[in-house]
């Protein structure tokens, strides 16, 4: 225990300081001043409070407060102290420190644990538990000495919390209660300041005043900011002076020189240093780069590099074509360098124009009118260049514009001949004789030398060769008879070329108007049919007429209307000339009768005023119509003629209906009569013999005569009409097939085959639903055929007496036909 004895204690402390310094010098390195101070502080803490380690209040972690509260706690030790006795704590430790980044060969001594109950005879054993116990920190279980066996970094872990235990080595029971203590890692200056956001880029307008804000930089130091000056950073400029300055505490960069010009220098690279330890010697430092750009302001006016610009322009340059470029120089950049050019009014200013090229900021001079070397050979004018965007802060610099003189020399060019007029207009009467001169054109060469000119007509504009031009004189004459009614105007072009250079030619347009000769007589024009009402009154105008003329009427020509001399005494109608190229038809009578006269004819003479006067006579047809009281036409039809008889329209309709009904009755009667006659013919007994039908199955018997019509197998000479089959209903109406009549006595087999082939090829006939078998006896039979196919259609004239000569087999047949003949004779 450390108590009293000042001189002896002081000498022990000095010896311990010397020993501590010699042991830790290799690990200290450059941190000599700080380590010396820390070592002395550590020894002084051992000296105070009778050997108890009392930590500094400012560096004490939160756990230390609880330890202090237990310093005066009542400790009860079995068999040694009563429970009510207040004693001082037996532990002689509280808090330890260990130097970070220790690089010595021996473990770093941290401190010593000791209990008042330890008599130094090895009866007490010390143990260590908690953060890093056994791996980072070790303890001598007999002496209580604590060592750090690894190098520690405060930036990784600033302190370690451990628990100490002192037990009796004999019975293993604690002689002191378990308690916590802290080992703090003592910081050293082992981290330099760092600019986490560097390198930096900033900008500031040129011509800024001193102290203009540019940028603020910031450096961070990982050392302990609460202990010493290891984390106190000071800023300074290593490169970039005298243009910029930096605040050593805040890191704000500002301009240090006034009126820095971008046109002189635009980019600046400033090197900034951040040093800890308050910038003292031995502090660690970090650097970063700040790239500062001066932004442009419009502080420079445009200036022409020379006062006079000379341009040469050929006189044949087209209008609106560029003829030259001039440029004013502005050191500024971007929109501050935009220039607007204008021509100062003066000589030749109206012939030229100028505008700015947005890409190159050049002034492009354009030609507004054509140039003529023979008229004027040179022009002089002034051009002004002005900044578009002005900055009024720099008006004191001077006017932001400049003026230069432009001289243009016109170059002579071998040009084509020039016509005296831009176009020509000529007139000619139609039917003018061929070869008549109607006008002339003139062109001349204005170039030096004045070459002769030759004229010709452009064939593209006069394909019909209606005109010719004299090659030397330029006179234009007709080459064909012209008709105004066919073509009233011609557009031709005449070419004038130089004799010395025929490739140089100019063209002029000529408009030739064909004048009219009064060769056609005017004609009366009626917009609609002329009508007069039956109830018209004398003096009433019933029609307005005009006139048309195929001739082109000159200005002031008029038409006049009148009646022929032989019809001037017309008592029905007269003509009133209004003297405005129209006339009116006036009624002369009071009322007109359609019954007496339906149409009236009125001759009209119309003549023009041209020379020679032409006239024509037209006849107007005036139709009489029935009108209402207001003069509106009601009817002009033919049926109106019957109205005076007294029959109304309804009566006429009734009469027509009766006639139609009678005609229908007659047609029905005739149709019924024809149908009745046809039915009687079909039911006649004379047709029974024509229906010999054989069925393979049971049918309707002899009375079933509607299924087939055997009339088609009759004698071809007798059959003339085609009969439609009655056993089927055809789907389409087909025209009857006309077959040429078979020759008399043609074999019936050939006839049947023809009929079969005919029906097989008929696409409109449906197939048969039953089979009819017709008996046929060949030509070698004695009785020949029994069929009546070759019989005549008129059976009354046939004789059947020859059947009795055929033998007993035909007896019954002979009796039947003989009896029928008898009966028929008897009936007749």
CSV table of C-alpha atoms in Angstrom, one decimal, residues 554-751:
chain,number,residue,atom,x,y,z
A,554,UNK,CA,-65.8,44.8,-128.0
A,555,UNK,CA,-66.5,47.1,-125.2
A,556,UNK,CA,-69.7,49.1,-125.9
A,557,UNK,CA,-71.3,46.7,-128.4
A,558,UNK,CA,-75.0,46.5,-128.0
A,559,UNK,CA,-77.8,44.3,-129.5
A,560,UNK,CA,-81.1,45.7,-130.9
A,561,UNK,CA,-84.4,43.7,-131.2
A,562,UNK,CA,-87.3,44.4,-133.6
A,563,UNK,CA,-89.9,42.6,-135.7
A,564,UNK,CA,-89.5,42.1,-139.4
A,565,UNK,CA,-91.2,44.7,-141.6
A,566,UNK,CA,-93.7,42.2,-142.9
A,567,UNK,CA,-94.7,41.2,-139.4
A,568,UNK,CA,-94.8,44.6,-137.8
A,569,UNK,CA,-98.6,44.6,-138.0
A,570,UNK,CA,-98.9,41.6,-135.7
A,571,UNK,CA,-102.0,42.1,-133.6
A,572,UNK,CA,-101.2,39.4,-131.1
A,573,UNK,CA,-97.7,40.3,-129.8
A,574,UNK,CA,-95.1,43.0,-130.2
A,575,UNK,CA,-91.4,43.4,-129.2
A,576,UNK,CA,-90.2,46.2,-126.8
A,577,UNK,CA,-86.4,46.8,-127.0
A,578,UNK,CA,-85.0,47.9,-123.6
A,579,UNK,CA,-81.7,49.2,-125.1
A,580,UNK,CA,-79.7,47.1,-122.6
A,581,UNK,CA,-79.2,44.0,-124.8
A,582,UNK,CA,-82.6,42.6,-123.7
A,583,UNK,CA,-86.1,42.9,-125.0
A,584,UNK,CA,-89.6,42.1,-123.8
A,585,UNK,CA,-92.4,40.2,-125.6
A,586,UNK,CA,-95.6,42.2,-125.0
A,587,UNK,CA,-99.2,40.8,-125.4
A,588,UNK,CA,-101.5,42.9,-127.7
A,589,UNK,CA,-104.8,41.2,-127.0
A,590,UNK,CA,-107.1,40.8,-124.1
A,591,UNK,CA,-107.1,37.1,-123.5
A,592,UNK,CA,-106.2,34.1,-125.7
A,593,UNK,CA,-108.1,30.9,-126.4
A,594,UNK,CA,-106.4,27.5,-126.5
A,595,UNK,CA,-109.4,26.0,-128.2
A,596,UNK,CA,-109.0,28.3,-131.1
A,597,UNK,CA,-105.3,28.4,-131.3
A,598,UNK,CA,-102.7,26.7,-129.2
A,599,UNK,CA,-99.5,28.2,-130.6
A,600,UNK,CA,-98.4,31.5,-131.9
A,601,UNK,CA,-95.3,32.2,-134.0
A,602,UNK,CA,-93.5,35.5,-133.5
A,603,UNK,CA,-90.5,36.4,-135.7
A,604,UNK,CA,-87.7,38.4,-134.0
A,605,UNK,CA,-84.8,40.3,-135.7
A,606,UNK,CA,-81.7,40.8,-133.6
A,607,UNK,CA,-78.6,42.7,-134.8
A,608,UNK,CA,-75.3,43.8,-133.3
A,609,UNK,CA,-73.4,47.1,-133.4
A,610,UNK,CA,-70.1,46.0,-134.8
A,611,UNK,CA,-68.9,46.6,-138.3
A,612,UNK,CA,-70.1,45.2,-140.5
A,613,UNK,CA,-73.5,44.9,-138.8
A,614,UNK,CA,-74.7,41.4,-138.6
A,615,UNK,CA,-78.3,40.4,-137.9
A,616,UNK,CA,-80.4,37.3,-137.8
A,617,UNK,CA,-84.1,36.4,-137.6
A,618,UNK,CA,-85.5,33.9,-135.1
A,619,UNK,CA,-89.0,32.7,-134.7
A,620,UNK,CA,-90.4,32.4,-131.2
A,621,UNK,CA,-93.1,29.8,-130.4
A,622,UNK,CA,-95.5,31.2,-127.9
A,623,UNK,CA,-97.7,28.6,-126.2
A,624,UNK,CA,-101.2,29.4,-124.8
A,625,UNK,CA,-101.7,28.0,-121.3
A,626,UNK,CA,-104.3,28.0,-118.5
A,627,UNK,CA,-103.3,30.2,-115.6
A,628,UNK,CA,-104.8,31.3,-112.3
A,629,UNK,CA,-105.7,34.8,-111.4
A,630,UNK,CA,-102.1,35.6,-110.3
A,631,UNK,CA,-100.7,34.5,-113.6
A,632,UNK,CA,-99.3,31.1,-112.4
A,633,UNK,CA,-99.4,28.5,-115.2
A,634,UNK,CA,-101.7,25.6,-114.3
A,635,UNK,CA,-101.8,23.5,-117.4
A,636,UNK,CA,-100.5,23.5,-120.9
A,637,UNK,CA,-101.4,19.9,-121.8
A,638,UNK,CA,-103.5,18.6,-124.7
A,639,UNK,CA,-106.3,17.3,-122.4
A,640,UNK,CA,-107.1,20.9,-121.7
A,641,UNK,CA,-108.8,21.1,-125.1
A,642,UNK,CA,-111.7,18.9,-123.9
A,643,UNK,CA,-112.5,21.1,-121.1
A,644,UNK,CA,-114.9,23.4,-123.1
A,645,UNK,CA,-117.0,20.4,-124.0
A,646,UNK,CA,-118.1,20.1,-120.4
A,647,UNK,CA,-116.3,16.9,-119.3
A,648,UNK,CA,-114.3,17.2,-116.1
A,649,UNK,CA,-111.2,15.3,-115.4
A,650,UNK,CA,-113.0,12.8,-113.1
A,651,UNK,CA,-115.5,12.0,-115.9
A,652,UNK,CA,-112.7,11.3,-118.3
A,653,UNK,CA,-111.1,8.9,-115.8
A,654,UNK,CA,-114.4,7.1,-115.3
A,655,UNK,CA,-114.8,6.6,-119.0
A,656,UNK,CA,-111.3,5.2,-119.3
A,657,UNK,CA,-111.9,2.7,-116.5
A,658,UNK,CA,-115.1,1.4,-118.1
A,659,UNK,CA,-113.3,0.8,-121.4
A,660,UNK,CA,-110.5,-1.1,-119.5
A,661,UNK,CA,-113.1,-3.3,-117.7
A,662,UNK,CA,-114.8,-4.2,-121.0
A,663,UNK,CA,-111.5,-5.1,-122.6
A,664,UNK,CA,-110.8,-7.4,-119.6
A,665,UNK,CA,-114.1,-9.2,-119.9
A,666,UNK,CA,-113.6,-9.8,-123.6
A,667,UNK,CA,-110.1,-11.3,-123.0
A,668,UNK,CA,-111.5,-13.6,-120.2
A,669,UNK,CA,-114.3,-14.8,-122.4
A,670,UNK,CA,-112.0,-15.7,-125.3
A,671,UNK,CA,-109.6,-17.5,-122.9
A,672,UNK,CA,-112.4,-19.6,-121.5
A,673,UNK,CA,-113.7,-20.5,-124.9
A,674,UNK,CA,-110.3,-21.7,-126.0
A,675,UNK,CA,-109.8,-23.7,-122.8
A,676,UNK,CA,-113.2,-25.5,-123.2
A,677,UNK,CA,-112.4,-26.4,-126.7
A,678,UNK,CA,-109.1,-27.9,-125.7
A,679,UNK,CA,-110.6,-30.0,-123.0
A,680,UNK,CA,-113.2,-31.4,-125.4
A,681,UNK,CA,-110.4,-32.4,-127.7
A,682,UNK,CA,-108.5,-34.2,-125.0
A,683,UNK,CA,-111.5,-36.3,-123.9
A,684,UNK,CA,-112.4,-37.4,-127.4
A,685,UNK,CA,-112.5,-41.2,-128.1
A,686,UNK,CA,-110.4,-40.6,-131.1
A,687,UNK,CA,-107.4,-40.3,-128.8
A,688,UNK,CA,-107.9,-43.7,-127.1
A,689,UNK,CA,-106.0,-45.6,-129.7
A,690,UNK,CA,-103.1,-43.3,-129.2
A,691,UNK,CA,-102.7,-44.3,-125.6
A,692,UNK,CA,-101.6,-47.9,-125.7
A,693,UNK,CA,-99.7,-48.2,-122.5
A,694,UNK,CA,-98.0,-51.3,-120.9
A,695,UNK,CA,-97.0,-51.3,-117.2
A,696,UNK,CA,-94.7,-53.7,-115.5
A,697,UNK,CA,-96.7,-53.1,-112.3
A,698,UNK,CA,-100.3,-52.6,-111.5
A,699,UNK,CA,-101.4,-49.1,-112.4
A,700,UNK,CA,-104.6,-47.2,-113.0
A,701,UNK,CA,-105.7,-49.2,-116.0
A,702,UNK,CA,-107.0,-48.0,-119.2
A,703,UNK,CA,-108.4,-44.8,-117.7
A,704,UNK,CA,-104.9,-43.7,-116.6
A,705,UNK,CA,-104.1,-41.7,-119.7
A,706,UNK,CA,-102.5,-38.7,-118.0
A,707,UNK,CA,-99.2,-40.3,-117.1
A,708,UNK,CA,-97.8,-40.4,-120.6
A,709,UNK,CA,-98.5,-38.8,-123.9
A,710,UNK,CA,-97.8,-41.2,-126.7
A,711,UNK,CA,-98.6,-38.6,-129.2
A,712,UNK,CA,-94.9,-38.0,-129.6
A,713,UNK,CA,-94.6,-41.4,-131.3
A,714,UNK,CA,-97.1,-40.7,-134.0
A,715,UNK,CA,-96.4,-40.3,-137.6
A,716,UNK,CA,-93.8,-37.6,-137.9
A,717,UNK,CA,-95.6,-36.1,-140.8
A,718,UNK,CA,-98.7,-35.7,-138.6
A,719,UNK,CA,-96.9,-34.3,-135.5
A,720,UNK,CA,-96.1,-30.7,-136.0
A,721,UNK,CA,-96.2,-29.2,-132.5
A,722,UNK,CA,-94.1,-30.1,-129.5
A,723,UNK,CA,-96.1,-31.4,-126.6
A,724,UNK,CA,-95.0,-31.0,-123.1
A,725,UNK,CA,-94.9,-34.1,-120.9
A,726,UNK,CA,-97.8,-34.3,-118.5
A,727,UNK,CA,-96.3,-36.8,-116.0
A,728,UNK,CA,-93.8,-34.2,-114.7
A,729,UNK,CA,-93.6,-30.5,-114.0
A,730,UNK,CA,-90.5,-29.0,-115.6
A,731,UNK,CA,-88.5,-26.7,-113.3
A,732,UNK,CA,-87.5,-24.3,-116.1
A,733,UNK,CA,-89.5,-23.0,-119.0
A,734,UNK,CA,-87.7,-24.1,-122.1
A,735,UNK,CA,-88.4,-23.3,-125.7
A,736,UNK,CA,-89.7,-26.2,-127.7
A,737,UNK,CA,-87.0,-28.0,-129.6
A,738,UNK,CA,-87.7,-27.9,-133.4
A,739,UNK,CA,-86.8,-31.1,-135.1
A,740,UNK,CA,-86.7,-31.6,-138.8
A,741,UNK,CA,-89.6,-33.9,-139.9
A,742,UNK,CA,-88.7,-37.4,-140.5
A,743,UNK,CA,-89.0,-38.9,-143.9
A,744,UNK,CA,-92.2,-40.8,-144.7
A,745,UNK,CA,-92.1,-44.5,-143.7
A,746,UNK,CA,-89.0,-44.1,-141.5
A,747,UNK,CA,-88.3,-47.0,-139.3
A,748,UNK,CA,-89.9,-46.4,-135.9
A,749,UNK,CA,-86.8,-47.7,-134.1
A,750,UNK,CA,-84.7,-45.0,-135.6
A,751,UNK,CA,-87.3,-42.5,-134.5
